[in-house]
Coordinates of C-alpha atoms in Angstrom, one line a residue:
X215 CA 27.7 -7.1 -1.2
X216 CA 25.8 -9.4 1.0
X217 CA 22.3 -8.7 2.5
X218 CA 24.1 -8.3 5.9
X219 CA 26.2 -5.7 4.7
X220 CA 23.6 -3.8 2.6
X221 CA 21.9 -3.3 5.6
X222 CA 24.2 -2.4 7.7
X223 CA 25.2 0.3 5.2
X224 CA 21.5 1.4 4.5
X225 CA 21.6 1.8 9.0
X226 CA 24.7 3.5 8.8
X227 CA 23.5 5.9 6.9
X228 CA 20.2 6.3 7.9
X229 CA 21.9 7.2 11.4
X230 CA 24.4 9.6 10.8
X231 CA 22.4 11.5 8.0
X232 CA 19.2 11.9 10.6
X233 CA 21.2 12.6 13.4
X234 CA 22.7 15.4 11.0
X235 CA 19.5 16.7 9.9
X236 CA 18.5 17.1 14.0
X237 CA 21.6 18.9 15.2
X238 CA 20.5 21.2 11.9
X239 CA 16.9 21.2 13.1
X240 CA 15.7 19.9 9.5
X241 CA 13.2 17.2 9.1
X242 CA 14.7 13.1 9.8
X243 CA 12.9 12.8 6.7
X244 CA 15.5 15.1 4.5
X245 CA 18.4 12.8 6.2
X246 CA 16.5 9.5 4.9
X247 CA 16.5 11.3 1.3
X248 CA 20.5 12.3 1.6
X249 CA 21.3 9.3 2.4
X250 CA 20.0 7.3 -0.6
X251 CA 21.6 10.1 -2.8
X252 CA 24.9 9.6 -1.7
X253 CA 24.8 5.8 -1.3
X254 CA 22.7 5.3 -4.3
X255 CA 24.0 4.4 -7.7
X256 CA 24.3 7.2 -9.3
X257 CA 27.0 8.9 -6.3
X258 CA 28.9 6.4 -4.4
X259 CA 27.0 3.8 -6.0
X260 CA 27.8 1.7 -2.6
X261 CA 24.3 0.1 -2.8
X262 CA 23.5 -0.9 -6.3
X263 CA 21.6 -3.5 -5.6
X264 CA 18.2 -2.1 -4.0
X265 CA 15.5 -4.1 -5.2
X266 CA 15.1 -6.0 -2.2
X267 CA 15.1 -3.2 0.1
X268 CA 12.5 -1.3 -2.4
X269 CA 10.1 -4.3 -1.9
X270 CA 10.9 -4.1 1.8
X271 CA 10.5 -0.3 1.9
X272 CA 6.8 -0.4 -0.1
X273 CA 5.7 -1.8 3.6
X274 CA 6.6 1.7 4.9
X275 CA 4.1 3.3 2.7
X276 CA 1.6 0.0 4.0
X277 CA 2.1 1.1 7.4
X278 CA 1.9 4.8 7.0
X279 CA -1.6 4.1 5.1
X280 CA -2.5 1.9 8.2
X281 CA -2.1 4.4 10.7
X282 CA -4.1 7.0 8.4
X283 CA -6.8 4.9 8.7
X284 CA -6.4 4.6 12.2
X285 CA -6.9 8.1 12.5
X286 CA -9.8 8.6 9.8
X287 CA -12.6 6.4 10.5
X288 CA -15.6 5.7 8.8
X289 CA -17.9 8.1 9.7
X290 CA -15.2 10.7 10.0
X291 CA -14.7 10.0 6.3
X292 CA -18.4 10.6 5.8
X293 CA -18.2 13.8 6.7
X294 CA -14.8 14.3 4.7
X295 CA -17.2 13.3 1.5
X296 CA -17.0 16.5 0.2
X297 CA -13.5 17.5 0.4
X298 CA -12.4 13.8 -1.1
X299 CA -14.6 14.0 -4.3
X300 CA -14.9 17.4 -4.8
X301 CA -11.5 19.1 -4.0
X302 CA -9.6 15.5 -4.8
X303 CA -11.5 14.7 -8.0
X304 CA -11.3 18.4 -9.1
X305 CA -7.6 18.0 -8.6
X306 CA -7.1 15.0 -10.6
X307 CA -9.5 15.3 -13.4
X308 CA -8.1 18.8 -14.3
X309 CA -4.7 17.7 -14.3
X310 CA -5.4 15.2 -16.5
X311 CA -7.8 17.4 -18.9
X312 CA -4.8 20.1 -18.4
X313 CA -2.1 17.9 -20.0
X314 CA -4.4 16.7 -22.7
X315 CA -4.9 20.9 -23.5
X316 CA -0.7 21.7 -22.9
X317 CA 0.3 19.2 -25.2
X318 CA -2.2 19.8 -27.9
X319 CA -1.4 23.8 -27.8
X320 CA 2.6 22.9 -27.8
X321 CA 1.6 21.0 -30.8
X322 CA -0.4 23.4 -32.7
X323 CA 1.7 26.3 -31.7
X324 CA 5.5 24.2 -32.7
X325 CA 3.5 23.5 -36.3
X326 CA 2.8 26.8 -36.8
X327 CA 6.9 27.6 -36.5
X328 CA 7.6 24.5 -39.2
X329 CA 8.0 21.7 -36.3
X330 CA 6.5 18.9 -35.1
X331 CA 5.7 17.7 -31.6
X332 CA 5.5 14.1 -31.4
X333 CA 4.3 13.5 -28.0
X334 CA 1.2 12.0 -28.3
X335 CA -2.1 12.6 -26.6
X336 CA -1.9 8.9 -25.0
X337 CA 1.5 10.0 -23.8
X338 CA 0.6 13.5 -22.2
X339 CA -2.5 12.0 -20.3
X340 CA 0.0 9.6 -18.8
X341 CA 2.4 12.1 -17.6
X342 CA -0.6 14.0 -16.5
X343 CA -1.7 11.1 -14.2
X344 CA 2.1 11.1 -13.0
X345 CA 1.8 14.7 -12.2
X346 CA -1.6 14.9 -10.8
X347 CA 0.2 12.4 -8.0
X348 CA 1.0 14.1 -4.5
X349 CA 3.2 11.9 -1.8
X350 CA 1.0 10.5 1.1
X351 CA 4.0 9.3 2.9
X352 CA 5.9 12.7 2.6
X353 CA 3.2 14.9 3.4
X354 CA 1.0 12.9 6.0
X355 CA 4.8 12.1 7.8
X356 CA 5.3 16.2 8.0
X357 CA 1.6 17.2 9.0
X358 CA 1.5 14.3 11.5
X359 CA 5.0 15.5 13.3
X360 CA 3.6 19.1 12.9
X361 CA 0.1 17.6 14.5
X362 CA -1.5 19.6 11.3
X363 CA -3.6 16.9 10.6
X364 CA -7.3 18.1 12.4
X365 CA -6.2 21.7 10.8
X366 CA -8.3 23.5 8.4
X367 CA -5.6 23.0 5.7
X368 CA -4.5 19.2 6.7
X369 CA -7.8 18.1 6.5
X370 CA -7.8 19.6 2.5
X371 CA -4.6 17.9 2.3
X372 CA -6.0 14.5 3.5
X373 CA -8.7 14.5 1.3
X374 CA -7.0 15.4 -1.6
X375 CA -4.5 12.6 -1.2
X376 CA -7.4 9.8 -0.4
X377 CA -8.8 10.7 -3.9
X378 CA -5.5 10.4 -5.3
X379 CA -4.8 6.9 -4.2
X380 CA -8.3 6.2 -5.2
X381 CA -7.3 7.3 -8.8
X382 CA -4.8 5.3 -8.7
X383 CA -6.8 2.4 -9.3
X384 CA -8.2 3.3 -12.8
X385 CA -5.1 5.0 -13.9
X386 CA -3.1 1.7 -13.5
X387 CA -5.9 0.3 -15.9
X388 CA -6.2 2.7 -18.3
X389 CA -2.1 3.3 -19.0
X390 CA -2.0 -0.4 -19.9
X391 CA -5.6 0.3 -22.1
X392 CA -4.4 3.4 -24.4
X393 CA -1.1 1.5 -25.3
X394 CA -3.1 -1.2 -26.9
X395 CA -6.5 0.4 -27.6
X396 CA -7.8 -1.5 -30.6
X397 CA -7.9 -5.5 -28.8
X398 CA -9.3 -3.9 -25.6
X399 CA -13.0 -1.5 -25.2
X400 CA -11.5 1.4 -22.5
X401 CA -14.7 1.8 -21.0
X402 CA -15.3 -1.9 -20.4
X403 CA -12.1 -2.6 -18.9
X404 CA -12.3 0.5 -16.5
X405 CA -15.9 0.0 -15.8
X406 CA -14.9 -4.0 -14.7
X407 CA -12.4 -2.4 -12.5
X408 CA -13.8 0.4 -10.4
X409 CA -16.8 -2.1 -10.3
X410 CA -14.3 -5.0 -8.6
X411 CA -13.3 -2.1 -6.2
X412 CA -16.6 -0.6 -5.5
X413 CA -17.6 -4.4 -4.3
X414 CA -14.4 -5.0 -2.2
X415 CA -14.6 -1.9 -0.5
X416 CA -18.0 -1.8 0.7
X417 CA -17.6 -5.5 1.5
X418 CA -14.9 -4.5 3.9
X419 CA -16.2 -1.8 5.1
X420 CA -19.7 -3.3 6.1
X421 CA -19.2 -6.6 7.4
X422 CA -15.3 -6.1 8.2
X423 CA -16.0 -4.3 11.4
X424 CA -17.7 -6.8 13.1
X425 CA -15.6 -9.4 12.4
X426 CA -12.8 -7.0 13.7
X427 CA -14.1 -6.3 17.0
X428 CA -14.8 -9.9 17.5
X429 CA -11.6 -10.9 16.1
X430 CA -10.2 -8.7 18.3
X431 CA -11.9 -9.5 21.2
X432 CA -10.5 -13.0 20.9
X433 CA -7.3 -12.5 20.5
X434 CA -7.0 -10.2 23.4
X435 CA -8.5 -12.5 25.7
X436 CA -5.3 -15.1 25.4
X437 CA -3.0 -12.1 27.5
X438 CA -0.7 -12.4 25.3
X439 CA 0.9 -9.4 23.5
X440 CA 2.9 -11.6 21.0
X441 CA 0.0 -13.1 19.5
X442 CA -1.8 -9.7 19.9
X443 CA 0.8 -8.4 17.4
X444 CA 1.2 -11.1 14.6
X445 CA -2.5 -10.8 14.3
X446 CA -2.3 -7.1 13.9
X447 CA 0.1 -7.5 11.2
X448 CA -1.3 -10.9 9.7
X449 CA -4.6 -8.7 8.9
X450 CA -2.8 -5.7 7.8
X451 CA -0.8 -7.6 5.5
X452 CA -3.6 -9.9 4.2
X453 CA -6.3 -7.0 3.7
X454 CA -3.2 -5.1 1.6
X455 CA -2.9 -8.3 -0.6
X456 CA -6.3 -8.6 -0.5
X457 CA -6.6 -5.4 -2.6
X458 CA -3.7 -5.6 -4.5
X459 CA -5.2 -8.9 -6.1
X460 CA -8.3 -7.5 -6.6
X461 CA -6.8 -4.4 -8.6
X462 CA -6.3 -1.9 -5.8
X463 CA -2.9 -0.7 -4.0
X464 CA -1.2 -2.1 -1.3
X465 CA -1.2 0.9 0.7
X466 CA -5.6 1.3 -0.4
X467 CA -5.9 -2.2 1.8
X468 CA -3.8 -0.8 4.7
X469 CA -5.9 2.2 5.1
X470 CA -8.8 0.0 5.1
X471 CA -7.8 -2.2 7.4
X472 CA -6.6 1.1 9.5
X473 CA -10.3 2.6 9.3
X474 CA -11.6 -0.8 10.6
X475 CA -9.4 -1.3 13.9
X476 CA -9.9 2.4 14.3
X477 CA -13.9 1.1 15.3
X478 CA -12.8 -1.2 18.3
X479 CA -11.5 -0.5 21.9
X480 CA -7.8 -1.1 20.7
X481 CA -7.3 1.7 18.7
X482 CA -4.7 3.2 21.2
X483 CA -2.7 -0.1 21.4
X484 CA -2.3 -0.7 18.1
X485 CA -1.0 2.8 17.1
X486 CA 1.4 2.4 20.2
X487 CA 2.5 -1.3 19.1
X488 CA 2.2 -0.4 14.8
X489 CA 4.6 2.5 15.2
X490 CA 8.1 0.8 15.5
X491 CA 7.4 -0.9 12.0
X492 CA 6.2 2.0 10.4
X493 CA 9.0 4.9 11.3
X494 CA 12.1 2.3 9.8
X495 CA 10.3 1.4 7.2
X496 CA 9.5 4.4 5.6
X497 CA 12.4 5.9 6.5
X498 CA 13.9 2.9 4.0
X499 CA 11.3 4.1 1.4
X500 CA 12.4 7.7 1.8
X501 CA 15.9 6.2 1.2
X502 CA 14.7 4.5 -2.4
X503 CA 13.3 8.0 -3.4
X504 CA 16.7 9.4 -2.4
X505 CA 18.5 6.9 -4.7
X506 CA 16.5 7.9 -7.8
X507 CA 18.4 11.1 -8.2
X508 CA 20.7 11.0 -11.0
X509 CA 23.7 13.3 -10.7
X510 CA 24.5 13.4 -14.6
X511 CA 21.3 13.8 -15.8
X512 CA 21.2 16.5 -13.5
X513 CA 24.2 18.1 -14.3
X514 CA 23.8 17.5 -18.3
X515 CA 20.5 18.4 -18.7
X516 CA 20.2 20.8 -15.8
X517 CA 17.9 23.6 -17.5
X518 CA 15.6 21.1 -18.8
X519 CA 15.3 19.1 -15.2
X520 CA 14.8 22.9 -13.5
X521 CA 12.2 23.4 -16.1
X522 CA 10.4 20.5 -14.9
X523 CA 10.8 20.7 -11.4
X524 CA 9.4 24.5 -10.9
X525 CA 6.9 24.6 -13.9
X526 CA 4.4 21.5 -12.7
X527 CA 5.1 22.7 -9.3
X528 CA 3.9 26.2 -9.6
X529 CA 1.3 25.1 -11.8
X530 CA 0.2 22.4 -9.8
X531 CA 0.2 24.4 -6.5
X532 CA -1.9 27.2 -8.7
X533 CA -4.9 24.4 -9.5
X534 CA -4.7 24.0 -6.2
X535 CA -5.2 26.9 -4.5
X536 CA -7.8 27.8 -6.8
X537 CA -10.3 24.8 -6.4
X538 CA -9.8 25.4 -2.3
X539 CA -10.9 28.8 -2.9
X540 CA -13.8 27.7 -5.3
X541 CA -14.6 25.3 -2.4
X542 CA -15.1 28.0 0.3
X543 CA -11.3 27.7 2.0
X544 CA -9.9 31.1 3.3
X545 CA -6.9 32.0 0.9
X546 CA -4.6 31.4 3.5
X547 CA -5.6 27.7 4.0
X548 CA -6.0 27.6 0.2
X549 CA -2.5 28.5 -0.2
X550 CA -0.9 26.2 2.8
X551 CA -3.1 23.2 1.1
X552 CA -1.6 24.4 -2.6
X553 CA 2.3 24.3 -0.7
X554 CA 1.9 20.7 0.5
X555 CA -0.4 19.2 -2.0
X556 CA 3.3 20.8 -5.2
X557 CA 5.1 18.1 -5.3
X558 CA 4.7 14.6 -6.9
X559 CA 4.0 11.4 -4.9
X560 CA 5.4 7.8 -4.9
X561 CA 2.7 6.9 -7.5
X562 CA 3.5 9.1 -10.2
X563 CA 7.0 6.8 -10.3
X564 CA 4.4 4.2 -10.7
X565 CA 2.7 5.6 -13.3
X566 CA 5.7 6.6 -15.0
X567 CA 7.4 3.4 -15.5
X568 CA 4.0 1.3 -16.3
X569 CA 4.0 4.4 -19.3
X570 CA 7.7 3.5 -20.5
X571 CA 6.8 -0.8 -20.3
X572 CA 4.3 0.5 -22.7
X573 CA 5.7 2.5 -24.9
X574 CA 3.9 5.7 -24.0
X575 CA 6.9 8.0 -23.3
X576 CA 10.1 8.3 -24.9
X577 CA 13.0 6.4 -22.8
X578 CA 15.0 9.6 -23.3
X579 CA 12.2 11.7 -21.4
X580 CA 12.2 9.3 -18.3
X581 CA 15.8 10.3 -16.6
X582 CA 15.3 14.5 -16.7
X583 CA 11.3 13.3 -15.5
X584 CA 12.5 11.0 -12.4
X585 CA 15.2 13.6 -11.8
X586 CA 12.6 16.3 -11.3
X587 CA 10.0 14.4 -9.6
X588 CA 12.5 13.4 -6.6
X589 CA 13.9 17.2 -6.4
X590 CA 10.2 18.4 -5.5
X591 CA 9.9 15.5 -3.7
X592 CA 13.4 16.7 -1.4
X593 CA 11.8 20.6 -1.8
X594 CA 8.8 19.6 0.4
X595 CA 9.7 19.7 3.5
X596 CA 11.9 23.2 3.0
X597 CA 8.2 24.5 1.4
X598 CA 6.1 23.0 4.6
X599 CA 8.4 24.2 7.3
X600 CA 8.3 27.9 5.9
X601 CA 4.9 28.2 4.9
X602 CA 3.5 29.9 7.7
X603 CA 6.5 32.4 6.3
X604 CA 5.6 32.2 2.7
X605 CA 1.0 32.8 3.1
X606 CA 2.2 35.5 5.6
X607 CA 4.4 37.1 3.4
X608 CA 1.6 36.9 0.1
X609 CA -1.7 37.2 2.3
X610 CA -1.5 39.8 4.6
X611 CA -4.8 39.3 6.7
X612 CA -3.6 35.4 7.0
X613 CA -2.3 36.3 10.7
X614 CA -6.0 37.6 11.9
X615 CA -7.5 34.1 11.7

């Protein structure tokens, strides 16, 4: 199939499936996911060949970071200090500290019956890191066409997820680290890489704005709304491979450079001219998630996928709720923030596969895993459109505030 007709095909279906999902009143986003299952590989297998449109649909995520930070600034972050590393790191770091304890009470508990559990602890913290993963571009897309993002509960939400992309950074160093620990001290190669990141950032963030405005400025000045916009996506662009080189995501840079427009006088303009780009090119990313689902392994091993689609998201959403409460949430914001926060994120799929490349977790694990990270993933918005429903139904005072 040629690149003209695999994209055709991807618009096709991109249009009938949304226009689908609106006569149904569901979420555009649910069409984007239906349509990659039935196109993908593993159903009509029309589009087998989706690497280039994954790289192309990674710039949805880029763009949906960017217009994140348009919204947070930096001294909006500031005051968001609390909820990004104290509910966000809470999050992560007892996920992680949770799989390490699961798999090492499986283990002791299988050898007392006469077995033995041969996932190891290298392997459970990297399916921890997997699961401790919540997707921005899911969530932030719902919230944001909900307008939930200056709620009590969004605001959780958007913390939560900064932190997690934040993570991101040493988790992508340490997988690597624990397959080959004996060449390489841990410590010293995550310390060189949250150092690297500490240095970029407040770089960026303390000399960038200037140069912004004045950049800016500049450009503005010529009249000229073409130019206007390849600069706009020139510095998007280059601050994401910026700190992709330097160890950092793609989507870490976008926000960046997001949080530093968001400080000049063309805030407005550039969410009005960004937003084109970044509603077709996640919707292609939601597409790629969609095409992930494999209908054998799901029909084969379909107790053991159920089992790991409800038990990480009931136990995830549990953490959850609990560390908003701890925090000084209301229950029914600690619940709503527990229902949107259940579900694993793009960078779990990242984490995954970097685990497999190094031998971390069995190749026969991966298939049920993926499986049930992309049915949470298609669960969300049916859990975010009824949760109103579901804290009024299990907190009864919820309605008063």
């Amino acid at each position: 199939m040629s690149s003209l007709e695999l994209t055709l095909l991807y618009l096709c279906a991109a249009v009938v499936s949304v226009v689908g999902c609106r006569l149904l009143q569901l979420p555009a986003m649910l069409g984007y996911l239906f349509a990659g299952v039935v196109i993908g590989p593993n159903a009509l297998a029309l589009a087998n060949d989706s690497a280039a449109v994954e790289h192309l649909a990674e710039f949805g995520v880029v763009f949906l970071m960017f217009v994140i930070g348009l919204e947070f600034n930096l001294p909006k972050l500031m005051r968001m200090r609390k909820l990004v590393f104290g509910l966000g790191l809470g999050q992560v770091v007892l996920t992680l500290v949770g799989a390490l304890l699961f798999n090492l009470a499986v283990a002791f508990a299988l050898k007392e019956l006469g077995y033995i559990w041969r996932l190891s602890w290298q392997a459970a913290l990297t399916l921890g890191s997997a699961l401790a993963m919540s997707s921005t571009a899911i969530v932030v897309k719902l919230m944001s066409d909900r307008v939930e993002l200056e709620s009590p509960h969004g605001q959780r939400v958007m913390g939560v997820l900064l932190f997690q992309d934040l993570a991101v950074v040493p988790l992508l160093v340490l997988i690597p680290a624990l397959a080959d620990m004996g060449e390489h001290n841990l410590w010293k190669v995550l310390s060189i890489a949250m150092l690297k990141a500490a240095v970029l950032v407040g770089l960026l963030l303390w000399g960038g704005q200037r140069v912004m405005r004045k950049w800016l400025k500049l450009v503005a000045r010529r009249k000229s709304d073409e130019l206007f916009m390849l600069n706009l996506l020139f510095m998007t662009l280059g601050l994401a491979w910026l700190t992709e080189r330097a160890g950092l995501s793609l989507a870490m840079g976008a926000f960046l450079a997001g949080m530093l427009i968001a400080e000049t006088d063309f805030k407005h303009k550039v969410e009005a001219d960004i937003r084109p780009f970044h509603d077709v090119l996640l919707g292609l990313f939601f597409i790629t998630i969609g095409m992930k689902l494999d209908w054998e392994v799901l029909i084969d091993s379909w107790g053991w996928v159920l089992l790991l689609s409800l038990v990480p998201l009931f136990l995830k959403a549990g953490l959850v709720f609990v560390l908003a409460r701890i925090t000084g949430a209301p229950a029914g914001v600690s619940l709503r923030t527990a229902l949107y926060l259940a579900q694993a994120g793009e960078f779990g799929f990242v984490l995954l596969t970097l685990g497999l490349q190094n031998a971390l977790i069995p190749a026969a694990w991966m298939s049920p895993i993926l499986a049930s990270m992309v049915l949470s993933m298609i669960a969300t918005p049916f859990l975010v459109m009824n949760a109103d429903r579901i804290v009024n139904r299990l907190i009864s005072n919820d309605w008063l505030l």
